[in-house]
């Protein structure tokens, strides 16, 4: 974002927006979360439903969300008031987004903290020459340690606040140009290594093979929820970024590019992680530790593995940081636009709020209270509960609201100008509108009803 006298700022260029939006989308969701929920949900059919959700629900909403931001030139709550009047009930949608941003960042920062910690252990040679059992023990020890979780989560939050505080995004975007392709390159290298593993065939069939009996109960809503999570949709993040976007930029094409890149990285992560999982007899259903146990095993057996593992986790931290700042930006922009706070104050206060909320998640692996006892009471520890409420329910709900607002409430003249401006996709306007009006709300409602057992 260009530094300017207004606390809002603007993108220095169109590429600035694309890099920031792609940076927001590509993160732990692709590399950490998608593979482990694919493992938990039985593979192929889940992946298939996820891909359909991205194309049919996610992409049309993404276009809509960015479009609201650009039309209003305001961040999330203020945008709805600008477009629909100061007392509009739609502003609640923006409010929901702000709350969800805090919730998502509260567990995201814990996992990002693990990634920071792994970068440090890898750099100090702590992962080299380890057996698969030892590598699993390292994760177990990380997950259950109170000080490690608190310290590394806090460190990651300090980094995130610092970036939002200082508005040094411009620098970060320039870095994305190098670091995002580097992450892709390293995943590509791991893929080459994975294709030579004995479990590659089994892994490929797991990720892409379709068996009707694969899917477990909550799989459909998890696939839908994750399609929102991974694209950073439904809580006003892309809306806020869109508010800084110049008028001539082609929103549909940019959205398609971002969704495409995001999907490729998620699939690549699966094709790297599952061959390792199957070749070394790890549990594909083991949950959030999957990437932290599988990827180090592959690196431990490669030449210059220590260096590569360090680079991999450092790039993962960077990917997480560019996503986390988009979450903190939603919270901060609310205080700036609605309450007139300075950027510094807004960033610091929101960061502190998130850090407090992160404590129970950070302690979930270690404590009886947030782990074991809650698990016994509600079938889930705090970390999983927050992730589930935020990703599976709140983001799709927010996304449905955004679809309804764009499709039914926004004046057609404004909407069509925003969609068509500079766009090669102008001819798809009517089709997009039909999808947003009918297909998206009905699909989300159907998945919600399915999840509560109506059918
Ligand atoms: N899309 C990010 C990821 O996949 O890691 C996570 C995320 C960022 C979710 C921003 C929601 C959000 F608003």
PDB file of C-alpha atoms in Angstrom, residues 2 35 45 110 138 157 169 224 227 233 246 336 343 361 365 376 453:
ATOM      1  CA  UNK A   2       1.361   3.405  -0.877  1.00  0.00           C
ATOM      2  CA  UNK A  35      -4.023 -31.693   3.247  1.00  0.00           C
ATOM      3  CA  UNK A  45     -14.629 -37.242  -3.020  1.00  0.00           C
ATOM      4  CA  UNK A 110      -0.803 -20.614  16.774  1.00  0.00           C
ATOM      5  CA  UNK A 138       9.221 -33.470  17.925  1.00  0.00           C
ATOM      6  CA  UNK A 157       1.609 -11.806  16.320  1.00  0.00           C
ATOM      7  CA  UNK A 169       2.979  -3.683   2.760  1.00  0.00           C
ATOM      8  CA  UNK A 224     -17.514 -25.665   1.593  1.00  0.00           C
ATOM      9  CA  UNK A 227     -13.231 -23.111   0.061  1.00  0.00           C
ATOM     10  CA  UNK A 233     -13.676 -15.037   1.585  1.00  0.00           C
ATOM     11  CA  UNK A 246      -8.136   1.344  -8.947  1.00  0.00           C
ATOM     12  CA  UNK A 336      -9.774   3.327  11.552  1.00  0.00           C
ATOM     13  CA  UNK A 343      -3.451   3.046  12.111  1.00  0.00           C
ATOM     14  CA  UNK A 361      -5.983 -22.242  21.260  1.00  0.00           C
ATOM     15  CA  UNK A 365      -2.583 -29.337  23.001  1.00  0.00           C
ATOM     16  CA  UNK A 376     -14.834 -34.894  26.650  1.00  0.00           C
ATOM     17  CA  UNK A 453     -29.061 -33.443   9.527  1.00  0.00           C
TER      18      UNK A 453
END
